[in-house]
Amino acid sequence: MAPERVGTGPRLLEQVRQRLRARHYSLRTEQAYVGWIRRFILAYGKRHPREMGRREVEAFLSNLAVRGRVSASTQNQALAALLFLYREVLGQELPWMEKVVRAKKPERLPTVLGHQEVQALLAAMDGRTWLLASLLYGTGMRITEALRLRIKDLDFSRREITVREGKGAKDRRTLLPDALAAPLQRQREHACSVHAADLREGFGRVWLPFALAKKYPQADRETGWQYLFPAERRSRDPRDGCERRHHLDDQVLSRALKQACRRAGLARHVTAHTLRHSFATHLLEAGYDIRTVQELLGHKDVATTQIYTHVLNRGAGGVRSPLDRPPA
């Protein structure tokens, strides 16, 4: 009997999308998982995943590493997508998938800029990308957390910013730097004016998480729920087809950081996460308690934060080479 075959859409992949949305996965994760599942199906001539098993999964992942030369994190993401497919969509509990060897991520120290390097980098930027980069360095937020800020998340009186649905679906509060109070006020006014213009044109709705849109039918038109860093143009949400204004794309900041590094003469690979690393390292250098830094970063445990202690005169940076000892 010929093996069952499946098209790459819309039936099976649509089931995957629906299940991902029911579990409140982000759109980016949805796109990544659907992409990996499609590649897996196509790699075996559109055979249905029910007709495949451990041999095909392991061969697919090995091929990614050997021929595709993907990173360990990319290979593990592909495995996570296939685990989701079998367990959540096909309803198959397959113990063998839990035993598939995951690629080991290399342990790397974070790239950290010196204080003067950060100042040079920010001096080479302007406008909203300067504000975003300054916000990441000044608060330790992740880029997605900063881009998803809503107008109502800023508390100027208490000098606090509320980070909602951070990594691990946790809310937390972080500081609002005094140096950014005025620029953030102006950005908030800009976001409000963009929203007002959208309302005049018959739009003005924003995406709301989970069931809030149903619980509060008019909340998506309220100013407080609008993104602090709105996109230049409205776009159609691929999840429901509604035309809304999303937040700024993270690639806008990535390109700006690359250009700023070139202008500042920094021969370093700087990403948005580099600013978060620098924030944590500089706070520890200034003598702040590691648990305070942990809370500001939103780390689950202090062990994750301890990676930044490599700069505190421990390890190679705190040892004087015998070559540098003065002669007796």
Coordinates of C-alpha atoms in Angstrom, one line a residue:
M1 CA 0.0 0.0 0.0
A2 CA 1.4 3.4 -1.0
P3 CA 2.3 5.7 1.9
E4 CA -0.3 8.5 2.7
R5 CA 0.7 11.8 1.3
V6 CA -0.2 15.3 2.4
G7 CA -0.1 18.7 0.7
T8 CA 1.7 21.5 2.3
G9 CA -1.5 23.5 2.9
P10 CA -4.0 24.4 3.9
R11 CA -5.3 21.4 5.9
L12 CA -2.4 20.1 8.1
L13 CA -0.5 23.4 8.3
E14 CA -3.8 25.3 9.0
Q15 CA -4.4 22.9 11.9
V16 CA -0.9 23.7 13.2
R17 CA -1.6 27.4 13.0
Q18 CA -4.9 27.1 14.8
R19 CA -3.3 25.1 17.6
L20 CA -0.4 27.5 18.0
R21 CA -2.9 30.4 18.3
A22 CA -5.0 28.5 20.8
R23 CA -1.8 28.1 22.9
H24 CA -1.0 31.8 22.5
Y25 CA 2.3 31.4 20.7
S26 CA 3.7 34.5 19.1
L27 CA 3.3 35.2 15.4
R28 CA 7.1 34.8 14.9
T29 CA 7.1 31.4 16.6
E30 CA 4.1 30.4 14.5
Q31 CA 5.9 31.3 11.3
A32 CA 9.0 29.4 12.4
Y33 CA 7.2 26.3 13.4
V34 CA 5.0 26.1 10.3
G35 CA 8.2 26.7 8.2
W36 CA 10.0 23.7 9.8
I37 CA 7.0 21.4 9.5
R38 CA 6.6 22.3 5.9
R39 CA 10.3 21.6 5.2
F40 CA 10.0 18.2 7.1
I41 CA 7.0 17.1 5.0
L42 CA 8.6 18.2 1.7
A43 CA 11.9 16.5 2.6
Y44 CA 10.1 13.1 2.5
G45 CA 8.1 13.6 -0.7
K46 CA 4.9 15.0 1.1
R47 CA 4.4 11.8 3.1
H48 CA 2.1 12.3 6.0
P49 CA 3.9 12.7 9.4
R50 CA 1.8 9.9 10.8
E51 CA 3.6 7.6 8.4
M52 CA 7.0 8.7 9.6
G53 CA 8.9 8.2 12.8
R54 CA 12.1 8.4 14.7
R55 CA 14.3 7.5 11.7
E56 CA 12.9 10.3 9.6
V57 CA 13.1 12.9 12.3
E58 CA 16.6 12.1 13.3
A59 CA 17.7 12.0 9.6
F60 CA 16.1 15.4 9.1
L61 CA 17.8 17.0 12.1
S62 CA 21.1 15.4 11.2
N63 CA 20.9 16.7 7.7
L64 CA 20.3 20.2 9.0
A65 CA 23.5 20.0 11.0
V66 CA 25.7 18.2 8.5
R67 CA 24.6 19.7 5.2
G68 CA 22.7 22.8 6.3
R69 CA 25.4 23.6 8.9
V70 CA 22.7 25.3 11.1
S71 CA 23.4 26.4 14.6
A72 CA 22.5 24.3 17.7
S73 CA 19.6 26.7 18.5
T74 CA 18.2 26.5 15.0
Q75 CA 18.4 22.7 15.1
N76 CA 16.6 22.6 18.5
Q77 CA 13.9 24.9 17.2
A78 CA 13.3 22.5 14.3
L79 CA 13.0 19.7 16.9
A80 CA 10.6 21.7 19.0
A81 CA 8.4 22.4 15.9
L82 CA 8.2 18.6 15.2
L83 CA 7.5 17.9 18.8
F84 CA 4.6 20.3 18.7
L85 CA 3.3 18.8 15.5
Y86 CA 3.2 15.2 16.8
R87 CA 2.0 16.0 20.4
E88 CA -0.3 19.0 20.0
V89 CA -1.7 18.6 16.4
L90 CA -1.6 14.9 15.7
G91 CA -2.2 13.9 19.3
Q92 CA 0.5 11.3 19.4
E93 CA 2.6 10.8 22.6
L94 CA 5.9 9.6 21.2
P95 CA 8.4 8.9 24.0
W96 CA 11.1 8.4 21.5
M97 CA 11.0 12.1 20.4
E98 CA 11.9 13.2 23.9
K99 CA 15.0 11.0 23.6
V100 CA 16.2 12.5 20.3
V101 CA 19.5 14.0 21.1
R102 CA 19.4 17.8 21.2
A103 CA 22.3 19.7 19.8
K104 CA 24.4 21.3 22.6
K105 CA 24.6 25.0 22.5
P106 CA 28.1 26.4 22.9
E107 CA 28.7 28.4 26.0
R108 CA 29.7 31.8 24.9
L109 CA 30.4 35.0 26.9
P110 CA 28.1 37.9 26.1
T111 CA 29.5 40.8 24.0
V112 CA 29.7 43.8 26.3
L113 CA 30.6 47.3 25.3
G114 CA 32.5 49.7 27.5
H115 CA 30.8 52.8 28.8
Q116 CA 32.7 55.0 26.3
E117 CA 31.8 52.7 23.5
V118 CA 28.1 52.8 24.3
Q119 CA 28.3 56.6 24.4
A120 CA 30.1 56.7 21.0
L121 CA 27.5 54.3 19.6
L122 CA 24.5 56.4 20.8
A123 CA 26.2 59.6 19.6
A124 CA 26.2 58.1 16.1
M125 CA 22.4 57.6 16.2
D126 CA 19.4 59.9 16.2
G127 CA 15.6 59.9 16.2
R128 CA 13.5 56.9 17.2
T129 CA 16.3 54.4 16.7
W130 CA 18.5 56.5 19.1
L131 CA 15.6 56.4 21.6
L132 CA 15.1 52.7 21.2
A133 CA 18.8 51.9 21.6
S134 CA 19.0 54.2 24.6
L135 CA 16.0 52.5 26.1
L136 CA 17.6 49.1 25.8
Y137 CA 20.8 50.2 27.4
G138 CA 19.1 52.3 30.0
T139 CA 16.6 49.6 31.1
G140 CA 18.0 46.2 30.1
M141 CA 14.8 45.3 28.1
R142 CA 14.9 42.9 25.3
I143 CA 14.2 44.4 21.9
T144 CA 10.8 42.7 21.6
E145 CA 9.8 44.0 25.0
A146 CA 10.7 47.5 24.1
L147 CA 8.8 47.4 20.7
R148 CA 5.7 45.9 22.4
L149 CA 5.4 48.7 24.9
R150 CA 2.0 50.3 25.0
I151 CA 1.4 54.0 25.8
K152 CA -0.1 53.2 29.1
D153 CA 3.0 51.2 30.2
L154 CA 5.0 54.4 31.0
D155 CA 4.6 55.8 34.5
F156 CA 6.5 59.1 34.5
S157 CA 5.5 60.0 38.1
R158 CA 7.0 56.8 39.5
R159 CA 9.8 56.6 36.9
E160 CA 8.8 53.1 36.0
I161 CA 8.1 51.1 32.9
T162 CA 5.8 48.0 33.0
V163 CA 7.1 45.2 30.8
R164 CA 4.1 43.0 29.9
E165 CA 4.3 39.4 28.7
G166 CA 8.1 39.2 28.8
K167 CA 10.0 36.0 28.3
G168 CA 8.2 33.3 30.2
A169 CA 4.9 35.2 29.9
K170 CA 5.8 37.2 33.0
D171 CA 5.1 40.9 33.7
R172 CA 7.7 43.0 35.5
R173 CA 8.7 46.6 36.2
T174 CA 11.9 48.3 35.3
L175 CA 13.3 51.8 35.7
L176 CA 12.5 54.7 33.5
P177 CA 15.8 56.6 33.2
D178 CA 15.6 60.3 34.0
A179 CA 17.7 61.1 30.9
L180 CA 14.9 59.5 28.7
A181 CA 11.9 61.1 30.4
A182 CA 11.6 64.0 28.0
P183 CA 12.3 62.0 24.8
L184 CA 9.8 59.4 25.9
Q185 CA 7.2 62.1 26.5
R186 CA 7.7 63.3 23.0
Q187 CA 7.5 59.8 21.6
R188 CA 4.3 59.2 23.5
E189 CA 2.8 62.4 22.0
H190 CA 3.9 61.2 18.5
A191 CA 2.2 57.8 19.1
C192 CA -1.0 59.6 20.2
S193 CA -1.0 61.8 17.2
V194 CA -0.6 58.8 14.9
H195 CA -3.5 57.1 16.6
A196 CA -5.7 60.1 16.3
A197 CA -5.0 60.3 12.5
D198 CA -5.8 56.6 12.1
L199 CA -9.1 57.1 13.9
R200 CA -10.0 60.0 11.6
E201 CA -9.4 57.7 8.7
G202 CA -11.7 55.0 10.1
F203 CA -9.0 52.8 11.5
G204 CA -7.2 53.0 14.9
R205 CA -7.5 49.4 16.2
V206 CA -4.5 47.7 17.6
W207 CA -3.9 44.0 18.3
L208 CA -4.8 43.0 21.9
P209 CA -3.4 39.8 23.6
F210 CA -5.5 36.7 24.1
A211 CA -9.2 37.3 25.0
L212 CA -8.9 41.0 25.9
A213 CA -10.4 42.0 22.6
K214 CA -13.5 40.0 23.4
K215 CA -13.7 41.0 27.0
Y216 CA -13.2 44.7 26.2
P217 CA -14.6 45.2 22.7
Q218 CA -13.6 48.9 22.5
A219 CA -10.2 48.7 24.2
D220 CA -8.3 48.2 20.9
R221 CA -9.3 51.8 19.9
E222 CA -8.2 53.4 23.2
T223 CA -5.1 55.5 23.1
G224 CA -3.5 53.8 26.1
W225 CA -3.4 50.4 24.3
Q226 CA -1.6 51.7 21.2
Y227 CA 2.1 50.9 20.7
L228 CA 4.6 53.4 21.9
F229 CA 6.7 52.8 18.8
P230 CA 4.1 52.6 16.0
A231 CA 5.0 51.3 12.5
E232 CA 5.2 53.8 9.6
R233 CA 2.3 52.2 7.8
R234 CA -0.7 50.1 8.7
S235 CA -0.8 46.5 7.6
R236 CA -3.1 43.5 7.5
D237 CA -2.8 41.1 10.4
P238 CA -2.2 37.6 8.9
R239 CA -4.1 36.1 11.8
D240 CA -7.5 37.7 11.1
G241 CA -7.0 39.9 8.0
C242 CA -7.8 43.1 10.0
E243 CA -5.9 46.3 8.9
R244 CA -4.1 47.6 12.0
R245 CA -1.0 49.6 12.9
H246 CA 1.6 47.3 14.4
H247 CA 4.8 48.3 16.2
L248 CA 8.0 49.1 14.5
D249 CA 9.9 46.2 13.0
D250 CA 13.1 45.1 14.9
Q251 CA 15.1 45.2 11.7
V252 CA 14.8 49.0 11.6
L253 CA 16.9 49.1 14.8
S254 CA 19.3 46.3 13.6
R255 CA 20.2 48.3 10.5
A256 CA 20.6 51.5 12.5
L257 CA 23.0 49.8 15.0
K258 CA 25.1 48.5 12.1
Q259 CA 25.4 51.9 10.5
A260 CA 26.1 53.5 13.9
C261 CA 28.9 51.1 14.6
R262 CA 30.5 52.0 11.3
R263 CA 30.2 55.7 12.0
A264 CA 31.6 55.3 15.5
G265 CA 34.5 53.2 14.4
L266 CA 33.5 50.2 16.6
A267 CA 35.0 47.0 15.2
R268 CA 32.5 44.9 17.2
H269 CA 29.4 42.9 16.3
V270 CA 26.7 44.9 18.1
T271 CA 23.1 43.8 18.3
A272 CA 20.2 45.0 20.3
H273 CA 21.0 42.3 22.9
T274 CA 24.5 43.7 23.3
L275 CA 22.9 46.8 24.9
R276 CA 21.1 44.5 27.3
H277 CA 24.3 42.7 28.2
S278 CA 26.1 46.0 28.7
F279 CA 23.3 47.3 31.0
A280 CA 23.6 44.3 33.3
T281 CA 27.4 44.3 33.3
H282 CA 27.7 48.0 34.0
L283 CA 25.2 47.8 36.9
L284 CA 27.2 45.0 38.5
E285 CA 30.4 47.0 38.0
A286 CA 28.7 49.9 39.8
G287 CA 28.1 47.7 42.8
Y288 CA 24.4 46.9 42.5
D289 CA 23.2 43.6 44.0
I290 CA 23.0 40.7 41.5
R291 CA 19.5 39.9 42.6
T292 CA 18.4 43.4 41.8
V293 CA 19.9 43.1 38.4
Q294 CA 18.2 39.7 38.0
E295 CA 14.7 41.3 38.7
L296 CA 15.3 44.2 36.3
L297 CA 16.3 41.7 33.5
G298 CA 13.4 39.4 34.2
H299 CA 15.6 36.3 34.6
K300 CA 14.0 33.3 36.1
D301 CA 16.9 32.6 38.5
V302 CA 20.1 34.3 39.6
A303 CA 22.2 31.6 37.9
T304 CA 21.3 33.1 34.5
T305 CA 22.4 36.6 35.7
Q306 CA 25.7 35.3 37.0
I307 CA 27.1 35.1 33.5
Y308 CA 27.8 38.8 33.8
T309 CA 30.1 38.4 36.8
H310 CA 33.0 37.6 34.4
V311 CA 33.8 41.3 34.3
L312 CA 34.0 41.8 38.1
N313 CA 37.8 41.3 38.4
R314 CA 37.3 37.6 38.2
G315 CA 38.8 35.3 35.6
A316 CA 41.3 36.5 33.1
G317 CA 40.5 40.2 33.6
G318 CA 41.5 40.0 37.3
V319 CA 44.8 38.2 36.9
R320 CA 48.1 39.9 36.3
S321 CA 50.3 38.1 33.8
P322 CA 53.8 37.1 35.0
L323 CA 55.1 38.8 31.9
D324 CA 53.9 42.1 33.3
R325 CA 55.7 41.7 36.7
P326 CA 58.4 44.2 37.3
P327 CA 62.0 42.7 37.4
A328 CA 63.2 41.7 40.8

